Structure formats: C-alpha cells, structure tokens
C-alpha positions as a LaTeX table, in Angstrom:
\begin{tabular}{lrrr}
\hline
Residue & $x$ (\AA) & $y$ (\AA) & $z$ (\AA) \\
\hline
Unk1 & $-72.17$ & 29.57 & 5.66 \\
Unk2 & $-68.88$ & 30.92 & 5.19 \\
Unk3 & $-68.62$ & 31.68 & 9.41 \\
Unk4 & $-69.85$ & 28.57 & 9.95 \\
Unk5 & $-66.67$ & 26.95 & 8.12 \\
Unk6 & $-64.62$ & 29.31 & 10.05 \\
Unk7 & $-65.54$ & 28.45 & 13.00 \\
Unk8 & $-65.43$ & 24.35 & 12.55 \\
Unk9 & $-61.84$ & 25.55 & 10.95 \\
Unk10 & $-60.59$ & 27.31 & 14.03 \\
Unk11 & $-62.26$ & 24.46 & 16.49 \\
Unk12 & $-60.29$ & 21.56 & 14.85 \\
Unk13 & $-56.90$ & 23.50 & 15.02 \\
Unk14 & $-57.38$ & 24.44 & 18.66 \\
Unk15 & $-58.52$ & 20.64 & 19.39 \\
Unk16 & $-55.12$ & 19.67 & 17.33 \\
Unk17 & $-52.73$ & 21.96 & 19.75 \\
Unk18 & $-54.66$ & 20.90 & 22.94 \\
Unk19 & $-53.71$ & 17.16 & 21.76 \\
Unk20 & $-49.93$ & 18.89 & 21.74 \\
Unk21 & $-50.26$ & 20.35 & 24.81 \\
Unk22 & $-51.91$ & 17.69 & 26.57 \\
Unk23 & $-48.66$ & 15.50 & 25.22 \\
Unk24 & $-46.34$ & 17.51 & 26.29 \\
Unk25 & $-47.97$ & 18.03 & 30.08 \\
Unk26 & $-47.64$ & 14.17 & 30.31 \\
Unk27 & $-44.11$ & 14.08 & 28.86 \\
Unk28 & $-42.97$ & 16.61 & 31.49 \\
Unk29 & $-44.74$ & 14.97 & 34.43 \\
Unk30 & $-43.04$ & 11.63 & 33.57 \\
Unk31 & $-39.77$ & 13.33 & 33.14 \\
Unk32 & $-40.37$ & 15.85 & 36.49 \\
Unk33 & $-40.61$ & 12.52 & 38.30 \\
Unk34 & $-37.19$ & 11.21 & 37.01 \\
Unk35 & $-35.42$ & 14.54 & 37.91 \\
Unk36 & $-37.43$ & 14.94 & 41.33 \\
Unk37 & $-36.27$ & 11.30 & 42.36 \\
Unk38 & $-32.49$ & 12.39 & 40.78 \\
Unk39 & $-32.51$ & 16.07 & 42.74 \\
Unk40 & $-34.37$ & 14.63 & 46.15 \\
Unk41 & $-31.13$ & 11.71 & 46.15 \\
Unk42 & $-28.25$ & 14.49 & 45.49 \\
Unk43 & $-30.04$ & 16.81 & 48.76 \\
Unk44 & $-29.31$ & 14.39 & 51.43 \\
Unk45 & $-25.51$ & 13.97 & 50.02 \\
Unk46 & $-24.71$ & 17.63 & 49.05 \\
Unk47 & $-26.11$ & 18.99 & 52.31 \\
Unk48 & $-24.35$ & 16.52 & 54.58 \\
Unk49 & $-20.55$ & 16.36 & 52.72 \\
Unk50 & $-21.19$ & 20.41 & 52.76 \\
Unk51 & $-21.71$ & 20.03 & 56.88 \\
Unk52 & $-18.44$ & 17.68 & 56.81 \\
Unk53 & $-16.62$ & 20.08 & 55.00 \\
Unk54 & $-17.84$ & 22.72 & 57.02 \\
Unk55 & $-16.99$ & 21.32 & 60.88 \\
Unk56 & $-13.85$ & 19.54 & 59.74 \\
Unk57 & $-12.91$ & 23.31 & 58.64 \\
Unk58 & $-13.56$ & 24.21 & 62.17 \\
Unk59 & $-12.05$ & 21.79 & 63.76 \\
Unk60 & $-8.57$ & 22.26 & 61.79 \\
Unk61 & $-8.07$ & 26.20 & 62.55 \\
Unk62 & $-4.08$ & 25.43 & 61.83 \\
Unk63 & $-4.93$ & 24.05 & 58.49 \\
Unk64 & $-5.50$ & 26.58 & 54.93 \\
Unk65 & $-6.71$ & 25.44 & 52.34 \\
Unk66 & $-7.06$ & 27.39 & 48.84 \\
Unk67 & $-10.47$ & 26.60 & 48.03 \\
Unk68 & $-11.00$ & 28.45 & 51.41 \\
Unk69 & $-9.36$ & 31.36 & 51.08 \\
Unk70 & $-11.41$ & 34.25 & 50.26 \\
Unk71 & $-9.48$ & 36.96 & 48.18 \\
Unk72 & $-9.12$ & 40.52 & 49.71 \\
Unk73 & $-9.83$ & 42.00 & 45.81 \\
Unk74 & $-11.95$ & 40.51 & 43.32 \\
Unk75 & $-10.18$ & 40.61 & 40.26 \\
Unk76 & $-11.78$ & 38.23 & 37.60 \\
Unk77 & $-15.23$ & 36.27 & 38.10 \\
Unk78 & $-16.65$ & 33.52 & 36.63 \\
Unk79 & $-20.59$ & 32.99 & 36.29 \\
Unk80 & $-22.36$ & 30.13 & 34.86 \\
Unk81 & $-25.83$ & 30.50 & 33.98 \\
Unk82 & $-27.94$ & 27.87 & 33.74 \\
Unk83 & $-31.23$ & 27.89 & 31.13 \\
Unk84 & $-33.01$ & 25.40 & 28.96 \\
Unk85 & $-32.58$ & 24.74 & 25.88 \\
Unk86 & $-36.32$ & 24.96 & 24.60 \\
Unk87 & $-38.89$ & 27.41 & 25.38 \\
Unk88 & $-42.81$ & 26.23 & 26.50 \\
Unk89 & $-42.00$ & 26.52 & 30.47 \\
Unk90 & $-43.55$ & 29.84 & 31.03 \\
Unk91 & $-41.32$ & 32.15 & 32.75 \\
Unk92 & $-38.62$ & 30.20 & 33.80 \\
Unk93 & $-35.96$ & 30.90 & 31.67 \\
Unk94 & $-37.23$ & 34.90 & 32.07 \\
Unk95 & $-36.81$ & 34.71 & 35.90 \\
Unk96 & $-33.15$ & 32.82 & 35.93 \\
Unk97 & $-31.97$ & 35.60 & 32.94 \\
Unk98 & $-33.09$ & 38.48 & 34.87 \\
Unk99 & $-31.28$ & 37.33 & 37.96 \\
Unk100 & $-27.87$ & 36.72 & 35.55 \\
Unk101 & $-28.17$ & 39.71 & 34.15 \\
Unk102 & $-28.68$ & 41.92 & 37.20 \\
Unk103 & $-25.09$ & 39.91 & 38.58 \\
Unk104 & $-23.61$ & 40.95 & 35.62 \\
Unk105 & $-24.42$ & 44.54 & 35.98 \\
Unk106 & $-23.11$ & 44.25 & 39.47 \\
Unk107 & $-20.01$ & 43.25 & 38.36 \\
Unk108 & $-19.62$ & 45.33 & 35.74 \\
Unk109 & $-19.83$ & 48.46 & 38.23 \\
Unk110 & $-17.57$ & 46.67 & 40.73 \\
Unk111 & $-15.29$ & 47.03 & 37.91 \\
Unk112 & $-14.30$ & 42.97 & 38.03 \\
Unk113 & $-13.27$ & 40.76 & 34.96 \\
Unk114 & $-16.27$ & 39.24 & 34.01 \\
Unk115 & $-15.91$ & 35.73 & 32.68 \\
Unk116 & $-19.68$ & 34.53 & 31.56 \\
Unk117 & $-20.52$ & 30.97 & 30.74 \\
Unk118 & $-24.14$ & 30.05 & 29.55 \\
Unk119 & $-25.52$ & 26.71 & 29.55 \\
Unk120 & $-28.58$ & 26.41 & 27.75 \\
Unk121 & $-29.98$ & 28.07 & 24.39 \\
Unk122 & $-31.95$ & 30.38 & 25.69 \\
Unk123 & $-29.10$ & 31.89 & 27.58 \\
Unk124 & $-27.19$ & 32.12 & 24.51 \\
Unk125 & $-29.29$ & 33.98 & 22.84 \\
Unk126 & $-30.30$ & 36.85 & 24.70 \\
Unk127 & $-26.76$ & 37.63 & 26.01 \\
Unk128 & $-26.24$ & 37.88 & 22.08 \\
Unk129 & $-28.86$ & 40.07 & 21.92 \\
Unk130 & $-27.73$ & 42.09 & 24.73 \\
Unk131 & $-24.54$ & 42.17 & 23.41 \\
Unk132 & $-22.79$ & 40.58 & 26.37 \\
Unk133 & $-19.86$ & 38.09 & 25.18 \\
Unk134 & $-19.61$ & 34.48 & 26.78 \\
Unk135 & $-16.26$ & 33.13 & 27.46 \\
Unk136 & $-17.96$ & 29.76 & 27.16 \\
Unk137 & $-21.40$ & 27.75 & 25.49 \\
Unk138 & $-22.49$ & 24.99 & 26.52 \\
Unk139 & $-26.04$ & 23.04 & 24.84 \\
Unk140 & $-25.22$ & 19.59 & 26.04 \\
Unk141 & $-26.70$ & 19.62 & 29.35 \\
Unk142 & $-30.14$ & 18.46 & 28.92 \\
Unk143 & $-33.14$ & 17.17 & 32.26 \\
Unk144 & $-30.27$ & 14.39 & 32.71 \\
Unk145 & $-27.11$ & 16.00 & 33.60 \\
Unk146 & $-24.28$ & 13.63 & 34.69 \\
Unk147 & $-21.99$ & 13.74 & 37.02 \\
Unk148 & $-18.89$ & 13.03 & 34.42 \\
Unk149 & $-20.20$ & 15.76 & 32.34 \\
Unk150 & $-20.18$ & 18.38 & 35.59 \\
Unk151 & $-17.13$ & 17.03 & 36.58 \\
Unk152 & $-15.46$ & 18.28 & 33.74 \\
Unk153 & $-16.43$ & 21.34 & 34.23 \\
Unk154 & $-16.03$ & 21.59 & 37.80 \\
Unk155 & $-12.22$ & 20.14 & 37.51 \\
Unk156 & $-11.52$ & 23.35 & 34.95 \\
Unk157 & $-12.81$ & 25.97 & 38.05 \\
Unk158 & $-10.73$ & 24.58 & 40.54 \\
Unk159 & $-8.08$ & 24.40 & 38.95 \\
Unk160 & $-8.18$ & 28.47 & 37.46 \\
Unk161 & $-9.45$ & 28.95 & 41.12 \\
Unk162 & $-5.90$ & 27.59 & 42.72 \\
Unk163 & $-3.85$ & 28.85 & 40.16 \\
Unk164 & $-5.35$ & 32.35 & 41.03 \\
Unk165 & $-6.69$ & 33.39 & 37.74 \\
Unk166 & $-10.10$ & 33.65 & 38.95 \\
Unk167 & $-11.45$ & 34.37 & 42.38 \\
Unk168 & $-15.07$ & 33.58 & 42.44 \\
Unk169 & $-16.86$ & 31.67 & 40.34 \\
Unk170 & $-21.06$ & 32.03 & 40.78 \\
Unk171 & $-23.93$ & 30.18 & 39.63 \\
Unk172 & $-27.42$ & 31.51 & 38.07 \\
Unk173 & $-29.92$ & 28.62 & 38.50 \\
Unk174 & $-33.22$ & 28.37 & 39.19 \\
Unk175 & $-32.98$ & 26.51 & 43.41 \\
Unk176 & $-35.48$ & 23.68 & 43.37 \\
Unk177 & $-37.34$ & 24.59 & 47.28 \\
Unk178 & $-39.97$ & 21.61 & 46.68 \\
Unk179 & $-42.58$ & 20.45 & 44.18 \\
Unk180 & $-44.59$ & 23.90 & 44.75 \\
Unk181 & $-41.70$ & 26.37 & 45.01 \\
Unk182 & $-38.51$ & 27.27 & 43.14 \\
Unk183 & $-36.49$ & 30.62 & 43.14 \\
Unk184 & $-34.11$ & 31.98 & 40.57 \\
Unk185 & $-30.78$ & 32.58 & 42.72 \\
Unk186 & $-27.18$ & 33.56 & 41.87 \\
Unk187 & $-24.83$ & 31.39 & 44.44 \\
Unk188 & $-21.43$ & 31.66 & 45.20 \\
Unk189 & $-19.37$ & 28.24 & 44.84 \\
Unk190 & $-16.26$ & 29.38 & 45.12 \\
Unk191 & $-14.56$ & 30.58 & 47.78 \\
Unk192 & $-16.01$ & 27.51 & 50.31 \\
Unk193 & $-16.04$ & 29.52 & 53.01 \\
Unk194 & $-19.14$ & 31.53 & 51.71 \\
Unk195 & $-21.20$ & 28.39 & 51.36 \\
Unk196 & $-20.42$ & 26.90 & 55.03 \\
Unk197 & $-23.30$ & 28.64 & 56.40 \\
Unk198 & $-26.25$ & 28.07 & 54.34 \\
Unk199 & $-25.98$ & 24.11 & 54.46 \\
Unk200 & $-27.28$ & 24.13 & 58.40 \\
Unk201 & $-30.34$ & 26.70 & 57.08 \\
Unk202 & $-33.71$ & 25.49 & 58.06 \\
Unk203 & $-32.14$ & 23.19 & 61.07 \\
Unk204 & $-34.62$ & 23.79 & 64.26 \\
Unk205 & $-31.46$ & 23.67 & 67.00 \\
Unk206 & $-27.92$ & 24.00 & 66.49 \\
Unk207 & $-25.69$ & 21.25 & 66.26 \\
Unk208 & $-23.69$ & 20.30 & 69.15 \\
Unk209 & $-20.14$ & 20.31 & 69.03 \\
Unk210 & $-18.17$ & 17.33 & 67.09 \\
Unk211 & $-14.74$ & 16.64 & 68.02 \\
Unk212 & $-12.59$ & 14.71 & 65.06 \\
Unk213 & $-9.46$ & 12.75 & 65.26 \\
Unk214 & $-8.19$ & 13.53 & 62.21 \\
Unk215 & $-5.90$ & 10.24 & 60.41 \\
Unk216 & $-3.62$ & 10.72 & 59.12 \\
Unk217 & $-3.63$ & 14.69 & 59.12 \\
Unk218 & $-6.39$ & 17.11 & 58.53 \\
Unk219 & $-4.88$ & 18.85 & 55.97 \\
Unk220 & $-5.06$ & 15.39 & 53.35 \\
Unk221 & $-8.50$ & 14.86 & 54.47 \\
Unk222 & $-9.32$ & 18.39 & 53.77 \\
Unk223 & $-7.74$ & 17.79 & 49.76 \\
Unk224 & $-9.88$ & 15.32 & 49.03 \\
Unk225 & $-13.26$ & 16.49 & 50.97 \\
Unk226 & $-13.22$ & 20.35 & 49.64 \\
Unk227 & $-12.93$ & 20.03 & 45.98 \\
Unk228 & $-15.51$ & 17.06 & 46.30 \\
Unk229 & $-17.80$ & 19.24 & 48.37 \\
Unk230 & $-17.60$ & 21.87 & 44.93 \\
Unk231 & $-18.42$ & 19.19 & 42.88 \\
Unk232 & $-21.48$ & 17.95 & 43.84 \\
Unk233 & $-22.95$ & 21.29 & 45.07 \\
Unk234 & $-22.11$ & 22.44 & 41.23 \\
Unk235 & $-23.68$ & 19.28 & 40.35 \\
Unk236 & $-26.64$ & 19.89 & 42.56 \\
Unk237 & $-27.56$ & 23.50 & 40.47 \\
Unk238 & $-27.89$ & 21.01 & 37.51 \\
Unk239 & $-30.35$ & 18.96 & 38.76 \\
Unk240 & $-31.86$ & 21.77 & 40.65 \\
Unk241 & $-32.25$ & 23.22 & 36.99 \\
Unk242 & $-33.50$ & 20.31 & 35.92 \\
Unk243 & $-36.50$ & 19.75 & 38.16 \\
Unk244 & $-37.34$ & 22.86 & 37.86 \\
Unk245 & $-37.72$ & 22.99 & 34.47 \\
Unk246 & $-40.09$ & 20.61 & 34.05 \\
Unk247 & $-42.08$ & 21.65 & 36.60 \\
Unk248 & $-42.59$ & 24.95 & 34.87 \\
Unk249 & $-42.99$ & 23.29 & 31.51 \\
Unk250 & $-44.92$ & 20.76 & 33.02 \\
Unk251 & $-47.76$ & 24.28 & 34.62 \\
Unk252 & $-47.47$ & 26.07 & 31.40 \\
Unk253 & $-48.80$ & 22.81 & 29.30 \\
Unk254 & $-51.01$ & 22.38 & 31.76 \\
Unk255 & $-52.64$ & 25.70 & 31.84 \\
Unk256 & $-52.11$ & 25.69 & 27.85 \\
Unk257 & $-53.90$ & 22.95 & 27.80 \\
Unk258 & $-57.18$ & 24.15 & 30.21 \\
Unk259 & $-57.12$ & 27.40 & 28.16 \\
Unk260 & $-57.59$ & 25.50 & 24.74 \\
Unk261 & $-60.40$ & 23.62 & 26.77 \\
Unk262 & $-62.31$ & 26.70 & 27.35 \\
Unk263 & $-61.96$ & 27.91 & 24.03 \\
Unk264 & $-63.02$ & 25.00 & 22.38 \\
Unk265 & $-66.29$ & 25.24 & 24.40 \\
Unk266 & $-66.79$ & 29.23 & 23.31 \\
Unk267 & $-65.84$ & 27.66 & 19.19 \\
Unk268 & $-68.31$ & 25.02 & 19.83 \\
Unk269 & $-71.17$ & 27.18 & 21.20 \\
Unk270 & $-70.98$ & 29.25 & 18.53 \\
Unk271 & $-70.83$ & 26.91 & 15.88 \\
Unk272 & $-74.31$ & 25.10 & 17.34 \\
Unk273 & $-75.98$ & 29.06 & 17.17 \\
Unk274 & $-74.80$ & 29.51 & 14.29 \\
Unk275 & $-75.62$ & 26.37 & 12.56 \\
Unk276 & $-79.09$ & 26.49 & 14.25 \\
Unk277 & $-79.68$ & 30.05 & 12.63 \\
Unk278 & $-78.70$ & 28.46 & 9.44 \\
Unk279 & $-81.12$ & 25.69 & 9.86 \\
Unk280 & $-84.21$ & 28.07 & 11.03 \\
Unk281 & $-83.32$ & 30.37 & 8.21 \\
Unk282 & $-83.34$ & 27.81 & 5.35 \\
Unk283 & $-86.61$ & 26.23 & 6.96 \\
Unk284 & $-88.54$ & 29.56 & 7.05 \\
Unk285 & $-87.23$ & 29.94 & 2.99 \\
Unk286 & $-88.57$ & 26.10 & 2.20 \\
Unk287 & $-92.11$ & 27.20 & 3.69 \\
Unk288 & $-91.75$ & 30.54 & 2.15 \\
Unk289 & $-91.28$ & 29.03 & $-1.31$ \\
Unk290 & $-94.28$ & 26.71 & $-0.36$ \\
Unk291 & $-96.98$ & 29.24 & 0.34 \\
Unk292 & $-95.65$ & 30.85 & $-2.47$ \\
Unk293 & $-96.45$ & 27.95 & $-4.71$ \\
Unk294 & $-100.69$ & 27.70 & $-3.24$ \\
\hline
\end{tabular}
C-alpha cells in the first residue's frame, strides 16, 4: 500500500513540472518569434551599412579615420560578454562562458590590460567564482534590448577607443546562424578595419567595383557612417543573444517536457501493476477467509 502511495505521489509531481515545462516551451516560442522577427530586421541593415562602411573606406585611401586605425601594440582590451540572466536554456550560457573565458586567458598571456564587462547573471557569477574581476555589470538587458540602451554603451567605447585608452574592444555572444544553428563566438568590434571582411561572407560572386562621389568630402561622411556602423553591429550581438536564447530555452523545455512524458508513462505502469497485485492479493484473502468459514 505504502508503494502504491509513492508512486501516485511521485506521478502527480512529475505531471505538475511537465505543466511548468510545457508553459515555459510556449512562453519561449512566443517570445523566440518576437526576437527572430527583431534579429532577421537588424541583418539586412547591419550587413549592408557594414558593406557601406567598408567600400566608402576603399574608395577614400587619402582619408584616416580613428575607428580604423588598428594599433601596432595592444595595450588595454575591453570584452563584453553577453549571458542570460536565468538558467533553463540548456547549455547556452555554458558554451558563450567557455568561449569568454578561453579570450580571457588569451589575453592574460598576451600580457594586455584586461577590461571585462558581463551582461547577464550568469556571467556574473561564475567570473566571481573564478575569481576574475569585471570592470563593469550589467542585468538590464533582457530578450528586448533597445537600441537607446546599446547606444549608451556603445557611445562610452568609442569614445575610450578615440581617446586611446583602449584599443580593442571584443564581444562574447552567442551568433544567431538561423532557427537551427547558433555558435558561441568572440568578435572584434573595434578596430573597423577587422570587421570589413566578414560582412561580404557567404556572397556567391564578388561585388563589382562602386565608384562614389563623395559630397561634401569623404572624410564627414566617414564621421557619421563609422561610429554608426559600431553601433548597430554592437546592437546586432544583443539581439543575436537574444534569439538565441530562447531558442535554447525554448529545446531544453521542450525536451524537459518529452522526458517528464515518458516518465509519467513508466509511474503510471507501475502504479496499474501494482494496484492490480493489490487487488488480486486482497481477493485471494476474501476467498481465503471464505473457505475458511465452510
């Protein structure tokens, strides 16, 4: 009797957490749409200001600019790594924090300043437990990051950038491929010139040529079209991060929820065996105490 109530016990609590996870697999779909629609937008724009950016820099070989200017020593470093807040999206945060803290090892035997930024909770804490100090927290960037809020942030690294007291600034992110595939990356934002050639990746035949006119000078065209080329690829990691995030949350509630399926059928077959061996048992004692009556 007593494994009987066990069992009935341990079946109603694993029917209560698939209800969770079931939940939560619908609240991460709805909200993977939102930031799919959000990162799918920003792709178009990032990739084709970063190809702007990229031949007008071509084009105007008598123009510098400092966002362009690659140092010849690394001195100090900036990277910003980019987690979740919450756990329940299998190994996503795991993959993104191994990739940060391999770059940080790097950089540590480069022998670079190391300025580290963490966005996210989960970030936070295991640099604390590593014992890694963060120049900067951030927990305000949630699946709906806005540009305002980036822009902040994006305005502080341009401006420590051009007043030369940091020469690179990198991101940790987990790159949203498509709806299938995403890969924990650390990118270079900073200098520009590093990121000129992976906005034509994936293009089946080279671009011809483009000849600009430049009005009224390249190198005022230039101010305003860098920096904003910074911003919304730093923007882009966000939403990137985003997506991504609820697509893992979105598998591990959905696998969460198939295992608790399965279980519940294992609970339930045992409960009907073992309530049916009750049943048989207590009828052979009713017709034992029967014959024992005659």
């Amino acid at each position: 009797m007593a494994k009987i109530r066990a069992i009935f016990k341990r079946r109603k609590a694993i029917r209560n957490i698939r209800k969770i996870t079931r939940t939560m697999e619908l609240i991460a779909t709805s909200r993977f749409k939102k930031a799919l629609n959000r990162a799918v937008d920003a792709e178009a724009f990032t990739r084709k200001i970063a190809e702007l950016a990229a031949d007008l820099t071509a084009n105007a070989t008598n123009i510098s600019h400092p966002l362009l200017a690659k140092r010849e020593k690394v001195n100090n470093s900036v990277l910003l790594v980019l987690t979740s807040n919450r756990g329940l999206c299998g190994g996503y945060n795991a993959s993104i924090l191994r990739e940060a803290n391999a770059a940080v090892r790097k950089v540590r035997a480069e022998n670079i300043g190391l300025n580290l930024e963490l966005s996210g909770k989960r970030a936070i804490a295991f640099f604390r437990f590593q014992g890694v100090p963060a120049k900067a927290t951030y927990t305000h960037f949630e699946d709906k990051p806005r540009f305002d809020e980036v822009d902040v942030l994006a305005n502080h690294y341009l401006a420590d950038f051009i007043a030369g007291k940091i020469d690179r600034v990198e991101v940790a992110y987990m790159k949203f491929i498509n709806a299938a595939r995403q890969a924990p990356v650390v990118e270079t934002l900073l200098p520009l010139s590093s990121a000129a050639p992976e906005t034509r990746r994936g293009m089946a035949t080279p671009s011809a040529p483009v000849e600009y006119e430049f009005l009224p000078d390249a190198k005022s065209i230039l101010e305003e079209i860098l920096p904003v080329s910074f911003k919304v690829r730093l923007f882009k990691a966000f939403l990137d991060s985003a997506v991504s995030e609820q697509i893992a949350r979105r598998v591990a509630m959905k696998a969460a929820t198939e295992n608790a399926d399965d279980i519940i059928k294992n609970l339930s077959r045992l409960y009907n065996r073992a309530r049916q061996a009750q049943i048989t048992k207590e009828i052979a004692e009713v017709i034992g105490g029967a014959e024992a009556l005659k």
